[in-house]
Short mmCIF file of C-alpha atoms and ligand atoms in Angstrom, two decimals:
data_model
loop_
_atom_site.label_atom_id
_atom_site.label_comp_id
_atom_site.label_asym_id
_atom_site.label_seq_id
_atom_site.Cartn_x
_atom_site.Cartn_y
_atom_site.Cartn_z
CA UNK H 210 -78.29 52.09 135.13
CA UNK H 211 -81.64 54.16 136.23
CA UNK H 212 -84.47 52.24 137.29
CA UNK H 213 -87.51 53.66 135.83
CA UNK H 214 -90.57 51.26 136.88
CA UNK H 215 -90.13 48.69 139.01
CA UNK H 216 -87.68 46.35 138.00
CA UNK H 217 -86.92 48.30 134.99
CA UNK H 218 -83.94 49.93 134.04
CA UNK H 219 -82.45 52.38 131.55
CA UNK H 220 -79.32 51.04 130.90
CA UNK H 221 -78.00 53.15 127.53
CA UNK H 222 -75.36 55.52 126.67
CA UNK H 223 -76.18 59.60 126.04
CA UNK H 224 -73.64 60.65 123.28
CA UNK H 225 -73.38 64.50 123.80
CA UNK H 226 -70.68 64.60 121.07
CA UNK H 227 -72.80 63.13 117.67
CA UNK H 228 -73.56 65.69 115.11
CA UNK H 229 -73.93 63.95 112.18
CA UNK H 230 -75.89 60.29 112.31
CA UNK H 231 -76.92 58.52 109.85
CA UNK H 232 -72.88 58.86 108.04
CA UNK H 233 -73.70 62.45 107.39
CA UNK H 234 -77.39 62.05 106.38
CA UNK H 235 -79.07 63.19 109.70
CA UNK H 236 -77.66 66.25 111.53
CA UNK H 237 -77.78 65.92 115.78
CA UNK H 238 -77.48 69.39 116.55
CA UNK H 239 -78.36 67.98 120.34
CA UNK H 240 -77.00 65.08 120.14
CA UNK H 241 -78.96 61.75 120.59
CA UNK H 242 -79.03 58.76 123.35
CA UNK H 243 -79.08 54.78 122.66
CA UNK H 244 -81.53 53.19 125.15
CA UNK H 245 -81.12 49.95 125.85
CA UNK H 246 -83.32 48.73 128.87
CA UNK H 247 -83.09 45.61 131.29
CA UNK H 248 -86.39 44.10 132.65
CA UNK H 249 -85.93 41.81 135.72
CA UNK H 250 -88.50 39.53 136.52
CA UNK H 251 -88.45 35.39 137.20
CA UNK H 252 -86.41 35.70 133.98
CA UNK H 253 -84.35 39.15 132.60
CA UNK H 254 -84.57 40.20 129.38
CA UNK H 255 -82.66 43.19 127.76
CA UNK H 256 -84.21 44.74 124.91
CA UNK H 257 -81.91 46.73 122.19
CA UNK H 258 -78.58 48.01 122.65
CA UNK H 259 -76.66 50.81 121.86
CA UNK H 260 -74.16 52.21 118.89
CA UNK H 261 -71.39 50.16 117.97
CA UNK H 262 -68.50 52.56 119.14
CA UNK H 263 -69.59 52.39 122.70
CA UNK H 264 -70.47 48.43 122.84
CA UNK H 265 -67.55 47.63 125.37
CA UNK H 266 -68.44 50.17 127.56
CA UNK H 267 -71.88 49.60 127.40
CA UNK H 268 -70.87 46.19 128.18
CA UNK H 269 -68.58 47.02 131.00
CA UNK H 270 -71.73 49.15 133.04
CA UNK H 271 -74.22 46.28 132.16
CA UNK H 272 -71.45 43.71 134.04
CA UNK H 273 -71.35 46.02 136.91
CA UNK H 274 -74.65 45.76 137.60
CA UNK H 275 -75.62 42.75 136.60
CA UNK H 276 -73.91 39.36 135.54
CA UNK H 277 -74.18 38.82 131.80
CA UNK H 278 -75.14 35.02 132.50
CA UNK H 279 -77.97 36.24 134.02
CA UNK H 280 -79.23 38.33 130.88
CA UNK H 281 -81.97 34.91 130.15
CA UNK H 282 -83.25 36.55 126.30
CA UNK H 283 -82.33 39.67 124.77
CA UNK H 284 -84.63 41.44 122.29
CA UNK H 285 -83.57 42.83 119.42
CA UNK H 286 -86.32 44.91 118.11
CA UNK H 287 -83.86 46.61 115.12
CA UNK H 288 -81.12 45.59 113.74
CA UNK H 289 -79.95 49.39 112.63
CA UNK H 290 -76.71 49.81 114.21
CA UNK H 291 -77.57 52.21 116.60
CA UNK H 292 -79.13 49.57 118.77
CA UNK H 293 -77.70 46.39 117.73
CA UNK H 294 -74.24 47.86 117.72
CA UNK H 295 -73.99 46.57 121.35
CA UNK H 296 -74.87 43.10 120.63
CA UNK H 297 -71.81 42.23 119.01
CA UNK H 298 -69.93 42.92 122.16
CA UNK H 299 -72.41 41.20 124.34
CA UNK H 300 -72.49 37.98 122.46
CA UNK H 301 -69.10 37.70 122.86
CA UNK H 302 -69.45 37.07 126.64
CA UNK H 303 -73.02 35.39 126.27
CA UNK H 304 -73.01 33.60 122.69
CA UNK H 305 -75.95 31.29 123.68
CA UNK H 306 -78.41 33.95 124.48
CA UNK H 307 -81.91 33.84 122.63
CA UNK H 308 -82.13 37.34 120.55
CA UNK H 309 -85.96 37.70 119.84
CA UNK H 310 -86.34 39.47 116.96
CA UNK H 311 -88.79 39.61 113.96
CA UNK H 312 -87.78 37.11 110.82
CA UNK H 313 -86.96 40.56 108.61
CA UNK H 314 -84.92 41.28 112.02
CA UNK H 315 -82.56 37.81 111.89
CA UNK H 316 -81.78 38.60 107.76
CA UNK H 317 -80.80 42.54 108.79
CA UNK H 318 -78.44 40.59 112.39
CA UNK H 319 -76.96 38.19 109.56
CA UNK H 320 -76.71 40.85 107.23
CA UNK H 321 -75.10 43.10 109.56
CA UNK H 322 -72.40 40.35 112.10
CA UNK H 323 -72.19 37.24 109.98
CA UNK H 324 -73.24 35.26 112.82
CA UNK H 325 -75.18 32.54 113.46
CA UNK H 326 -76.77 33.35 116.42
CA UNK H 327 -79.66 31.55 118.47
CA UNK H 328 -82.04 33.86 116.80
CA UNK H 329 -86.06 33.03 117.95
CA UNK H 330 -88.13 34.83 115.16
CA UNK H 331 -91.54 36.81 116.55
CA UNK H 332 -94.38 37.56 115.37
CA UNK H 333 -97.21 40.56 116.73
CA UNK H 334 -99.07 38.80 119.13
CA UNK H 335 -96.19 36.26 120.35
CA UNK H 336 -95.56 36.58 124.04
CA UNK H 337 -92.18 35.72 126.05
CA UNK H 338 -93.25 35.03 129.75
CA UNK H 339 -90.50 36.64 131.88
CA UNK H 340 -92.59 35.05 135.41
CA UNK H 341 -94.87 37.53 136.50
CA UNK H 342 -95.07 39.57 133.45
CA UNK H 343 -95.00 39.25 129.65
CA UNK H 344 -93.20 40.58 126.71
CA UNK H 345 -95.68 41.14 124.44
CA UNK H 346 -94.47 41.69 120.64
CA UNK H 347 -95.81 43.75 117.96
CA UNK H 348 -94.25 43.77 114.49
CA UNK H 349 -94.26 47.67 113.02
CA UNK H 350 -92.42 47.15 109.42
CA UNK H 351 -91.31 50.42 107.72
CA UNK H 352 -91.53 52.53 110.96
CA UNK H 353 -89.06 52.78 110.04
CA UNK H 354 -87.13 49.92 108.62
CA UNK H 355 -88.91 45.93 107.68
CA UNK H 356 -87.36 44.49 110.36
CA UNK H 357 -88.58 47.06 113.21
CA UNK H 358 -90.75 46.24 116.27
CA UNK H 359 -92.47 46.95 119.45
CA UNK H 360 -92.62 45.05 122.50
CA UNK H 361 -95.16 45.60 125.43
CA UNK H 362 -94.65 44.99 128.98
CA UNK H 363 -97.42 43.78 130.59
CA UNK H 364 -98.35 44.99 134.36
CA UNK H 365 -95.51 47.80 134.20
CA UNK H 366 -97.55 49.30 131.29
CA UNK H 367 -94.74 50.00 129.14
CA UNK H 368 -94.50 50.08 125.43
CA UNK H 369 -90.79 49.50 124.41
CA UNK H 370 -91.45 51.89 120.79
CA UNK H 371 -87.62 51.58 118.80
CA UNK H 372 -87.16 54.54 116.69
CA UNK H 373 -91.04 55.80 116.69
CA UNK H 374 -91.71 58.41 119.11
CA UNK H 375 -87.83 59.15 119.42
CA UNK H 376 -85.55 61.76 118.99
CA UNK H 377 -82.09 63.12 118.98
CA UNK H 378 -81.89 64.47 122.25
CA UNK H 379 -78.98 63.87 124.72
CA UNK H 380 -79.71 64.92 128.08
CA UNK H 381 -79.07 62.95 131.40
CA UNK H 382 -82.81 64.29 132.84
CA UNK H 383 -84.42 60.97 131.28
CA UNK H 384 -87.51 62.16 131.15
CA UNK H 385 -90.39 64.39 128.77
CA UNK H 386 -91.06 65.86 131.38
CA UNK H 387 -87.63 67.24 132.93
CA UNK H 388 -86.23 69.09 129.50
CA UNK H 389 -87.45 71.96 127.30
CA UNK H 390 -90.31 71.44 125.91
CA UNK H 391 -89.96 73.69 122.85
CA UNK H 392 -86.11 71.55 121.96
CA UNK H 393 -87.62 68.48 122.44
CA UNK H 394 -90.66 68.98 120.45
CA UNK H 395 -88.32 70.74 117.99
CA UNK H 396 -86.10 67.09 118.09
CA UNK H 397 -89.47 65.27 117.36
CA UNK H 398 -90.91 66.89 114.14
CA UNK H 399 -87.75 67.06 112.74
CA UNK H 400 -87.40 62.96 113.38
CA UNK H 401 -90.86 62.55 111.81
CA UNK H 402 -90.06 64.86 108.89
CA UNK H 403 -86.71 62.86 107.95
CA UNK H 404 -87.28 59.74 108.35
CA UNK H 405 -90.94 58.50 108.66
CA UNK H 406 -92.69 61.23 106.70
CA UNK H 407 -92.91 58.43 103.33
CA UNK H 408 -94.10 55.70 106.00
CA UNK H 409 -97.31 58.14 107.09
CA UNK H 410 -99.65 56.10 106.00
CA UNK H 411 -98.38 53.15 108.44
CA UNK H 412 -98.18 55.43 111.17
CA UNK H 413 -101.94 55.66 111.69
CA UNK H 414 -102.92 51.95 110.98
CA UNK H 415 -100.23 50.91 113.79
CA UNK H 416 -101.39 53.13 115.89
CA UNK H 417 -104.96 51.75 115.63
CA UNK H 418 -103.40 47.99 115.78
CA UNK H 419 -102.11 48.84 119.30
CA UNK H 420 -105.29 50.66 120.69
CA UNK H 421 -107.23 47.61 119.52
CA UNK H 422 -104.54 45.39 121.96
CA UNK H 423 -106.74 48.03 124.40
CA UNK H 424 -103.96 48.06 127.12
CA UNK H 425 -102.99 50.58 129.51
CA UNK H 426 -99.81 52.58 128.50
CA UNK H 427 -97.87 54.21 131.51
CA UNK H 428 -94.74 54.52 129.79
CA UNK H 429 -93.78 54.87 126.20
CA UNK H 430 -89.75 53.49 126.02
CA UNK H 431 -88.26 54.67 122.60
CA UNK H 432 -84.74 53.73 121.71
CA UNK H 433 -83.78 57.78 121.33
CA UNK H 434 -84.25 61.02 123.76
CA UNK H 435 -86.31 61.05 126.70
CA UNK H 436 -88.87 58.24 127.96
CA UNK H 437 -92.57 59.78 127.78
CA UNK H 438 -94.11 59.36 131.02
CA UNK H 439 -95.81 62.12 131.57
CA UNK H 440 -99.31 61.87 129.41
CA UNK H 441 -97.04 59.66 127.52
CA UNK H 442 -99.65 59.26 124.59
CA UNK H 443 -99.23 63.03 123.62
CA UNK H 444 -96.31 61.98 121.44
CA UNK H 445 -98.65 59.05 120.13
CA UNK H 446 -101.29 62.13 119.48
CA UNK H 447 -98.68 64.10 117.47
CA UNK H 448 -97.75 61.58 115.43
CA UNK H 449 -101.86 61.38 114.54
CA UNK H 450 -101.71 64.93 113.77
CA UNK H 451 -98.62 64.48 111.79
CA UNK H 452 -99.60 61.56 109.65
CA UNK H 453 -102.31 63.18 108.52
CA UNK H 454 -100.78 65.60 105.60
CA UNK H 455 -99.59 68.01 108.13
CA UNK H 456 -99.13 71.27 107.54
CA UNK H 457 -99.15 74.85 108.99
CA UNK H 458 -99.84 78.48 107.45
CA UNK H 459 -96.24 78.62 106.56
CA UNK H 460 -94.64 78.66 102.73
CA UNK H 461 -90.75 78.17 102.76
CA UNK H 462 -88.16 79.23 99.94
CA UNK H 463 -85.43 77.39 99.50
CA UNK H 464 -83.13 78.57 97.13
CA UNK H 465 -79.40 78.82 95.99
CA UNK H 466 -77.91 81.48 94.35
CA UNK H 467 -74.37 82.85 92.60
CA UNK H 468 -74.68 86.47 92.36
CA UNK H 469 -77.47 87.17 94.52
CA UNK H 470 -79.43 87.06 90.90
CA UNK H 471 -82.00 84.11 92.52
CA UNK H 472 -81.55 85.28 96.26
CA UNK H 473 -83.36 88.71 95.02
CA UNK H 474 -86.14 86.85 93.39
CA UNK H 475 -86.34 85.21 96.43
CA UNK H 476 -86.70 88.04 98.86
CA UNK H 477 -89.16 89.90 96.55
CA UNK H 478 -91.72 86.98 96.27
CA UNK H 479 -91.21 86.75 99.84
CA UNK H 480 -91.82 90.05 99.42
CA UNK H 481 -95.24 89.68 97.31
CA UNK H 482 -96.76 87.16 99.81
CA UNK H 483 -96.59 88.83 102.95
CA UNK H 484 -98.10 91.82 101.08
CA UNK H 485 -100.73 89.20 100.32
CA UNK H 486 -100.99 87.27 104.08
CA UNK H 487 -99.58 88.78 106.60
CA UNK H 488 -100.08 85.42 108.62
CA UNK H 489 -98.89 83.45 106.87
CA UNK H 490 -95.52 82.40 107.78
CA UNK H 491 -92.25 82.85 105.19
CA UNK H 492 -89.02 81.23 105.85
CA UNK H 493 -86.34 82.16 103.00
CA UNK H 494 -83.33 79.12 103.31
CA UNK H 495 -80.24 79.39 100.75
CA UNK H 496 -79.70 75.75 100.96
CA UNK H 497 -75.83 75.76 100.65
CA UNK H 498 -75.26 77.29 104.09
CA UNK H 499 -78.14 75.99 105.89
CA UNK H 500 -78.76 72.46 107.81
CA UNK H 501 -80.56 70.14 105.09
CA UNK H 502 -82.80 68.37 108.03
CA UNK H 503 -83.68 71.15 109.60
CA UNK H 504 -84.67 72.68 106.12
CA UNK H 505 -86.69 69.45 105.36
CA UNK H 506 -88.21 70.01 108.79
CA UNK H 507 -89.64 73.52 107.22
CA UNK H 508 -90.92 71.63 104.54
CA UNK H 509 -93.01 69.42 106.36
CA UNK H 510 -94.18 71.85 108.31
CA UNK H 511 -95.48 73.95 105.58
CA UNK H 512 -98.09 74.09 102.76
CA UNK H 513 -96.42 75.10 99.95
CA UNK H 514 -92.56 75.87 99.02
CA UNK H 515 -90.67 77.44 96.57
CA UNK H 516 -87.33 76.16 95.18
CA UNK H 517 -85.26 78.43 93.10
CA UNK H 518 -81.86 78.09 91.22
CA UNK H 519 -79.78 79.87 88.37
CA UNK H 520 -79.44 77.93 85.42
CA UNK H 521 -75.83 76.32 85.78
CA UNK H 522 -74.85 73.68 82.81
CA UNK H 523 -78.24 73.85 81.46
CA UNK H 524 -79.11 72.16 84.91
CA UNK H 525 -79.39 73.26 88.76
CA UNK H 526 -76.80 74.27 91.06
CA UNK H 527 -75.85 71.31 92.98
CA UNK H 528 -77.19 71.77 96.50
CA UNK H 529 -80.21 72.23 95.02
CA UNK H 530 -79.98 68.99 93.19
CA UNK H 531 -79.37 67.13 96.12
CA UNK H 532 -82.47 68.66 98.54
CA UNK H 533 -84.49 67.88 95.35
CA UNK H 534 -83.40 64.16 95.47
CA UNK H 535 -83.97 64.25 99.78
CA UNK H 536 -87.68 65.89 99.00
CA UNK H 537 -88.55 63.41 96.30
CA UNK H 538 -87.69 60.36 98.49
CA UNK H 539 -89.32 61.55 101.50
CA UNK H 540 -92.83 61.87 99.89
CA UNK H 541 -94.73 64.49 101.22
CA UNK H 542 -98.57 64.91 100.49
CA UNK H 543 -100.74 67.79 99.65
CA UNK H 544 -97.91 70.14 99.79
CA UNK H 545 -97.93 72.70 97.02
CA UNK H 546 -94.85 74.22 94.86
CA UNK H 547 -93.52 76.40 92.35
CA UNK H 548 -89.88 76.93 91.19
CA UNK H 549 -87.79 79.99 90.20
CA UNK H 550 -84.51 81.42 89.76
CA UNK H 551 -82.29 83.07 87.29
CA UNK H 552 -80.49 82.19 84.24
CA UNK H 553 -77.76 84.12 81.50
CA UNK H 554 -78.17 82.06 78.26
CA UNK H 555 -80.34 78.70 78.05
CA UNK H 556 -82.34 78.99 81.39
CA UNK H 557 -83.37 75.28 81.86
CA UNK H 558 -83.38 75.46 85.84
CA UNK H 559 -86.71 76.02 86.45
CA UNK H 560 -88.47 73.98 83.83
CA UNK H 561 -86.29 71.04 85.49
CA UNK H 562 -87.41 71.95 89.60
CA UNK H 563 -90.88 72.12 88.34
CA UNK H 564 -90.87 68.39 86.69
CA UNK H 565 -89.06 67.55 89.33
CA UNK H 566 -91.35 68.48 92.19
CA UNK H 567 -94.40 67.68 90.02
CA UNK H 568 -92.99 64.14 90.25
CA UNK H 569 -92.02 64.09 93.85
CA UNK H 570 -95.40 64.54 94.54
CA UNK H 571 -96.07 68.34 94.97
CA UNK H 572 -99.06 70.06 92.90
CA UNK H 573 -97.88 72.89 91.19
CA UNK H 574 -99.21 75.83 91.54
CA UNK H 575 -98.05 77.70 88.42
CA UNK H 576 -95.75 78.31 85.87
CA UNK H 577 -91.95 78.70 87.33
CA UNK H 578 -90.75 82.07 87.47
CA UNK H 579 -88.05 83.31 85.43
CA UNK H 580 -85.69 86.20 85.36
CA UNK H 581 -82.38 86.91 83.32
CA UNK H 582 -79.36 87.70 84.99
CA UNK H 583 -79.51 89.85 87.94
CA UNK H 584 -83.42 90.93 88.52
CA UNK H 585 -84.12 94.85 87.52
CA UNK H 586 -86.32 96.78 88.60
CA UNK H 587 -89.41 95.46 86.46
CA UNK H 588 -88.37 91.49 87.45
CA UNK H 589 -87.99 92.60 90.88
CA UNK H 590 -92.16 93.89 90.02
CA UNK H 591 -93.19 90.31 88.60
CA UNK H 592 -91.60 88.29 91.32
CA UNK H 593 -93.09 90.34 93.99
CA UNK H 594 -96.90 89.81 91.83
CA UNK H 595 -95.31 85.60 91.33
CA UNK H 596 -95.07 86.09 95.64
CA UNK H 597 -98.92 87.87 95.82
CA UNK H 598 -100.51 85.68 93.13
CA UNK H 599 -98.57 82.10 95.43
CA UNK H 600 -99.95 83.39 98.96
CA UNK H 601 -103.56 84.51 96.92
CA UNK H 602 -103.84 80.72 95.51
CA UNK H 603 -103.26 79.10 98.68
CA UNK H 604 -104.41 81.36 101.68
CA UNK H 605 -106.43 79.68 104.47
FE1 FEO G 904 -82.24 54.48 115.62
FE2 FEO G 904 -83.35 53.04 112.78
O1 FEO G 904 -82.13 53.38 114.12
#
């Protein structure tokens, strides 16, 4: 338990060992932290919990600092597991307990426990008076799940955020201001990239909904990594930035290869652009023995990619199958593409990328590239002109 404002306390569990979140979906190179927080006022209120395997001891520190019966509502603004893993636990000890919630946040809590708790449905706008201060909640559906929302905490100035502005981060400093900038910035974008990247366009219009609320903010509270009190609404200005088609003078390959056939394509069109731009950036990933996430994190951050494979059962090799299926879900917006790669005999594999990022949303930006077998001398020649002719098309 860490007081952070007056009254307010951090009382949530830093998992240093998580590397995979999500099942296996999200990696946590860092690991990640479940913040729960306890509000004392007339009335306490705890809002969110933390990740099912650590409810009892989560429940053991909360009862050594504070008696549950004295825990008057709790607020549940999620009802991922991650933060309502705790509840479970808690309700066995305080099964009366108001959970405030939104009424997409009681079907996910039913969903989820099979209980009937004494759920009180929200809605943005509805305020629970805790005696000299006020819970004030705001509904924020898709960012990132229907159920999700924020709550506001008048005269301490804090916005309680969930998931948005979070990251996986475990560190016992707290705060954005105590750890390294460039990892924690690094945790961010990657969080934006994976999971609200096809929710962009709600990020701005609920950002606007809670300047128009026109309240201080001295502390943004989200439910992973550090608390941002230092020029807190930096991470509120990212997101902006981010939202808005991001991009940077960067054009990633990602590619897998058998024999090395597609890997050489891919190092000679790398080849081609940077004898095109030299500032642009090129990152080259073979897919199969690099972190998915992180890769998608390249994606985002740049303006065009290029996905190769060889031609395997008159289809794509399967790691490249699966990124495809991650990229088309996550929507990305004024990105463009190409595909390449290799093939012995039929050679559908890049006919099949290219529909396939045409209809993920990516503008192509020209034929795929081809080569048979291992690349000679004279493929090695067109992929590094493919690699000129890409970086010519899209130079800033
Ligand atoms: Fe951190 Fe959507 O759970």
């Amino acid at each position: 338990m860490k007081e952070i404002k007056k009254n307010v306390f951090w009382v949530g569990k830093v998992d240093w060992e998580i590397r995979k979140f999500h099942g296996d979906e999200y990696s946590t190179h860092r690991g990640t932290t479940y913040n729960s927080y306890l509000v004392k006022d007339k009335k306490t209120a705890l809002i969110d919990t933390v990740w099912s395997p650590f409810g009892a001891e989560y429940v053991e520190d909360l009862e050594n600092h504070i008696s549950l019966e004295k825990i008057d509502y709790i607020v549940a603004q999620h009802a991922e597991i991650d933060h309502s893993g705790g509840l479970a636990e808690l309700m066995k000890h305080i099964p009366d307990t108001p959970i405030y919630c939104t009424k997409n946040g009681v079907k996910s809590l039913k969903g989820h426990f099979h209980k009937d708790w004494n759920f009180v449905p929200v809605k943005t706008g509805d305020k629970l008076n805790l005696g000299n201060k006020d819970l004030i909640f705001l509904e924020a559906p898709m960012l990132h799940w229907p159920d999700s929302m924020f709550s506001y905490l008048t005269d301490e100035n804090i916005l309680f955020s969930n998931d948005a502005f979070g990251h996986h981060l475990a560190t016992e400093m707290l705060y954005n201001d105590l750890v390294d900038q460039a990892e924690l910035f690094q945790e961010c974008i990657k969080y934006y990239a994976n999971i609200l990247t096809p929710f962009s366009s709600l990020v701005e219009k609920k950002i606007d909904e809670f300047k128009n609320l026109n309240v201080p903010v001295d502390m943004i509270c989200p439910s992973h990594g550090v608390i941002w009190r230092n020029n807190p609404l930096q991470i509120v200005g990212k997101y902006l930035e981010w939202s808005r088609n991001y991009g940077e003078n960067q054009i990633t390959l990602v590619y897998d290869t058998m024999w090395n056939g597609t890997k050489n394509m891919a190092e000679a069109i790398a080849k081609g652009i940077k004898a095109a731009d030299d500032k642009v950036v090129v990152k080259l990933f073979n897919i199969s023995h690099s972190d998915k996430n992180d890769v998608v994190a390249e994606v985002f951050k740049s303006k065009a990619i290029l996905i190769g494979s060889p031609t395997i059962n008159r289809g794509v090799l399967s790691a490249i199958a699966g990124f495809m299926e991650q990229i088309r879900g996550l929507k990305f917006k004024e990105k463009k593409a190409a595909a390449f790669g290799t093939y012995g005999w039929s050679g559908e594999s890049v006919d099949m990328i290219s529909k396939e990022l045409e209809d993920a949303g990516f503008e192509l930006l020209a034929d795929g590239l081809r080569s048979t077998w291992n690349p000679d001398e004279k493929s090695l020649t067109e992929c590094i002109e493919f690699g000129r002719k890409t970086a010519e098309k899209i130079k800033m």
